[in-house]
Amino acid sequence: MTIKVIENEMQFEDIKNDTKAFMLLKHSLTCPISAAAEAEYRSFQEEANLPLYILHVQEARELSNTIADTFKVKHESPQVLLFNNDQVVWHESHQRIKQDILASHAEKL
C-alpha cells in the first residue's frame, strides 16, 4: 500500500466517508522519535491490508487538533491511530510504534 498524505479536513472527511478502516500516522517533521516511527510505519506498508495515511503536524495542525477533539484521543506526536467504522479503535505513540505491533492490530479488523 502507498502511504498518502492528508493535508486538510476535507480530505480527512472524504477518507472517513469512503473507507471503512484505515490507519493514520501523525508525524512531526522535526522530531527524531517521529522519524523512527515513520520508518516503522513505512516498513509496515509492504504488508498492510488497509489504507495508510500520514499527517504532518506542522503543516496540518488544525486537522490534528480536530482529530484529537473529535475522537477524544489526546494529541501526541508521533502517534498512530487505527480507524474502523468512523471510530478510533486503537492508538499508540512514540517508541511503541513498531511494524509488528501495527500489523498485529491491523490483522484484528
XYZ file of N, CA and C in Angstrom:
327
model
N 0.839 -1.185 0.000
C 0.000 0.000 0.000
C 0.883 1.246 0.000
N 0.440 2.237 -0.716
C 1.116 3.523 -0.724
C 0.596 4.364 0.439
N 1.494 5.071 1.096
C 1.094 5.983 2.164
C 0.747 7.323 1.530
N -0.460 7.793 1.805
C -0.914 9.060 1.234
C -0.936 10.138 2.310
N -0.567 11.348 1.921
C -0.540 12.482 2.836
C -1.933 13.101 2.928
N -2.369 13.365 4.155
C -3.611 14.104 4.397
C -3.211 15.517 4.804
N -3.771 16.504 4.115
C -3.375 17.889 4.369
C -4.480 18.756 4.951
N -5.736 18.305 4.861
C -6.810 19.175 5.343
C -8.022 18.354 5.783
N -8.942 19.059 6.415
C -10.117 18.398 6.980
C -11.018 17.801 5.904
N -11.105 18.440 4.757
C -11.942 17.920 3.674
C -11.431 16.558 3.207
N -10.130 16.429 3.046
C -9.547 15.135 2.666
C -9.863 14.086 3.723
N -9.684 14.450 4.988
C -9.932 13.509 6.075
C -11.392 13.062 6.087
N -12.312 13.991 5.913
C -13.734 13.649 5.884
C -14.047 12.711 4.722
N -13.459 12.976 3.561
C -13.662 12.092 2.405
C -13.171 10.681 2.702
N -12.012 10.581 3.329
C -11.456 9.267 3.676
C -12.386 8.552 4.656
N -12.819 9.248 5.695
C -13.737 8.643 6.676
C -15.023 8.160 6.018
N -15.542 8.945 5.092
C -16.808 8.600 4.445
C -16.670 7.466 3.438
N -15.489 7.337 2.838
C -15.292 6.364 1.757
C -14.563 5.095 2.187
N -14.007 5.081 3.389
C -13.130 3.988 3.803
C -13.576 3.453 5.157
N -13.869 2.160 5.214
C -14.309 1.562 6.476
C -13.187 1.577 7.514
N -12.009 1.117 7.112
C -10.887 1.021 8.045
C -9.636 1.602 7.403
N -8.870 2.334 8.208
C -7.602 2.891 7.738
C -6.735 3.251 8.934
N -5.460 3.483 8.662
C -4.506 3.848 9.693
C -3.913 5.207 9.345
N -3.683 6.016 10.385
C -3.148 7.361 10.214
C -1.978 7.575 11.161
N -0.876 8.083 10.626
C 0.277 8.465 11.441
C 0.331 9.971 11.528
N 0.283 10.503 12.753
C 0.553 11.920 12.985
C 2.064 12.029 13.167
N 2.692 12.760 12.269
C 4.153 12.774 12.185
C 4.698 14.188 12.311
N 5.689 14.357 13.164
C 6.398 15.629 13.288
C 7.614 15.605 12.373
N 7.748 16.641 11.575
C 8.864 16.719 10.629
C 10.186 17.065 11.299
N 10.165 17.427 12.582
C 11.380 17.882 13.259
C 11.832 16.991 14.409
N 11.110 15.940 14.689
C 11.392 15.102 15.858
C 12.068 13.790 15.454
N 13.220 13.461 16.049
C 13.884 12.198 15.707
C 13.082 10.959 16.116
N 12.322 11.042 17.188
C 11.475 9.911 17.580
C 10.398 9.696 16.521
N 9.865 10.787 16.010
C 8.860 10.698 14.956
C 9.457 10.117 13.676
N 10.697 10.452 13.386
C 11.366 9.890 12.201
C 11.491 8.373 12.329
N 11.807 7.899 13.521
C 11.908 6.453 13.747
C 10.538 5.788 13.604
N 9.499 6.430 14.124
C 8.142 5.889 13.995
C 7.712 5.857 12.531
N 8.075 6.890 11.778
C 7.733 6.911 10.358
C 8.427 5.767 9.619
N 9.667 5.474 9.981
C 10.387 4.359 9.354
C 9.670 3.033 9.625
N 9.187 2.836 10.842
C 8.427 1.626 11.180
C 7.126 1.568 10.374
N 6.458 2.692 10.256
C 5.200 2.793 9.506
C 5.447 2.472 8.040
N 6.528 3.005 7.480
C 6.861 2.749 6.075
C 7.239 1.279 5.866
N 7.879 0.658 6.835
C 8.177 -0.773 6.742
C 6.889 -1.590 6.749
N 5.933 -1.156 7.539
C 4.646 -1.844 7.643
C 3.842 -1.762 6.347
N 4.034 -0.720 5.550
C 3.196 -0.518 4.359
C 3.258 -1.686 3.383
N 4.364 -2.409 3.343
C 4.501 -3.528 2.409
C 3.529 -4.667 2.719
N 3.167 -4.819 3.985
C 2.267 -5.905 4.377
C 0.870 -5.410 4.764
N 0.661 -4.124 4.719
C -0.606 -3.542 5.180
C -1.786 -4.048 4.359
N -2.859 -4.346 5.065
C -4.087 -4.812 4.424
C -5.181 -3.745 4.472
N -4.791 -2.502 4.730
C -5.728 -1.394 4.787
C -5.015 -0.119 4.341
N -5.752 0.901 3.951
C -5.124 2.144 3.502
C -4.341 2.825 4.627
N -3.222 3.415 4.257
C -2.354 4.112 5.201
C -2.249 5.578 4.820
N -2.298 6.427 5.845
C -2.205 7.869 5.649
C -1.227 8.457 6.650
N -0.698 9.626 6.297
C 0.210 10.351 7.170
C -0.209 11.809 7.200
N -0.118 12.407 8.366
C -0.434 13.813 8.566
C 0.807 14.466 9.159
N 1.333 15.480 8.516
C 2.483 16.224 9.045
C 1.940 17.311 9.967
N 2.187 17.159 11.261
C 1.532 18.036 12.235
C 1.892 19.510 12.043
N 3.090 19.810 11.592
C 3.460 21.210 11.381
C 2.673 21.834 10.229
N 2.246 21.021 9.294
C 1.552 21.530 8.109
C 0.034 21.395 8.209
N -0.440 20.628 9.167
C -1.885 20.413 9.317
C -2.267 20.400 10.797
N -1.790 21.389 11.521
C -2.023 21.466 12.971
C -3.520 21.485 13.296
N -4.285 22.274 12.564
C -5.720 22.383 12.834
C -6.411 21.031 12.679
N -6.082 20.307 11.630
C -6.665 18.979 11.424
C -6.244 18.032 12.540
N -4.993 18.077 12.922
C -4.506 17.226 14.000
C -5.293 17.480 15.285
N -5.511 18.744 15.603
C -6.279 19.095 16.801
C -7.738 18.672 16.677
N -8.315 18.826 15.494
C -9.701 18.417 15.267
C -9.866 16.915 15.483
N -8.924 16.140 14.977
C -8.976 14.686 15.165
C -8.910 14.343 16.651
N -7.996 14.984 17.377
C -7.872 14.736 18.816
C -9.175 15.065 19.541
N -9.764 16.202 19.224
C -11.004 16.624 19.885
C -12.187 15.737 19.507
N -12.326 15.451 18.232
C -13.470 14.680 17.741
C -13.482 13.257 18.285
N -12.305 12.633 18.313
C -12.227 11.224 18.694
C -11.765 11.017 20.131
N -11.608 12.119 20.869
C -11.243 12.064 22.298
C -9.961 11.267 22.535
N -8.978 11.516 21.667
C -7.667 10.885 21.798
C -6.650 12.006 21.953
N -6.019 12.079 23.110
C -5.044 13.140 23.374
C -3.992 13.171 22.265
N -3.725 14.370 21.740
C -2.732 14.508 20.673
C -1.344 14.174 21.197
N -0.647 13.355 20.436
C 0.769 13.094 20.659
C 1.419 13.016 19.291
N 2.711 13.182 19.268
C 3.432 13.086 18.004
C 4.825 12.528 18.287
N 5.122 11.413 17.667
C 4.328 10.679 16.694
C 3.196 9.908 17.372
N 2.168 9.674 16.578
C 1.007 8.929 17.067
C 0.356 8.225 15.884
N 0.027 6.974 16.079
C -0.699 6.237 15.045
C -2.099 5.942 15.571
N -3.079 6.116 14.682
C -4.475 5.859 15.031
C -5.054 4.879 14.025
N -5.770 3.895 14.528
C -6.448 2.920 13.683
C -7.945 3.215 13.735
N -8.505 3.520 12.574
C -9.924 3.850 12.454
C -10.681 2.662 11.877
N -11.865 2.421 12.427
C -12.767 1.414 11.884
C -14.193 1.894 12.128
N -14.979 1.939 11.059
C -16.372 2.394 11.161
C -16.488 3.741 11.873
N -15.648 4.685 11.461
C -15.693 6.066 11.959
C -15.383 6.182 13.451
N -14.578 5.251 13.964
C -14.143 5.299 15.356
C -12.658 4.977 15.429
N -11.981 5.553 16.399
C -10.604 5.153 16.681
C -10.692 3.918 17.566
N -10.221 2.793 17.044
C -10.314 1.529 17.787
C -9.004 1.174 18.484
N -7.941 1.889 18.125
C -6.636 1.667 18.760
C -5.741 2.843 18.415
N -4.863 3.194 19.342
C -3.860 4.218 19.057
C -2.628 3.959 19.907
N -1.507 4.447 19.414
C -0.230 4.267 20.105
C 0.660 5.451 19.765
N 1.702 5.656 20.560
C 2.571 6.803 20.305
C 4.031 6.485 20.618
N 4.860 7.362 20.156
C 6.297 7.403 20.402
C 6.998 6.077 20.079
N 7.858 5.609 20.967
C 8.673 4.426 20.665
C 7.863 3.137 20.586
N 6.604 3.186 20.935
C 5.765 1.981 20.871
C 5.184 1.762 19.475
N 5.506 2.641 18.534
C 5.065 2.459 17.148
C 6.086 1.564 16.457
N 5.727 0.303 16.296
C 6.606 -0.706 15.702
C 5.849 -1.470 14.622
N 6.580 -1.892 13.618
C 5.986 -2.591 12.477
C 5.142 -3.784 12.916
N 5.658 -4.624 13.793
C 4.925 -5.822 14.201
C 3.661 -5.488 14.997
N 3.715 -4.429 15.786
C 2.537 -4.016 16.552
C 1.467 -3.458 15.614
N 1.892 -2.669 14.624
C 0.949 -2.148 13.631
C 0.257 -3.306 12.911
N 1.042 -4.287 12.495
C 0.495 -5.444 11.779
C -0.483 -6.220 12.657
N -0.134 -6.408 13.902
C -0.988 -7.152 14.825
C -2.365 -6.499 14.970
N -2.394 -5.199 15.097
C -3.678 -4.508 15.268
C -4.456 -4.428 13.962
N -3.767 -4.267 12.854
C -4.445 -4.225 11.549
C -5.101 -5.566 11.238
N -4.462 -6.662 11.633
C -5.000 -8.003 11.374
C -6.310 -8.256 12.107
N -6.544 -7.564 13.198
C -7.739 -7.795 14.014
C -9.009 -7.270 13.361
N -8.855 -6.462 12.327
C -10.054 -5.886 11.678
C -10.670 -6.866 10.706
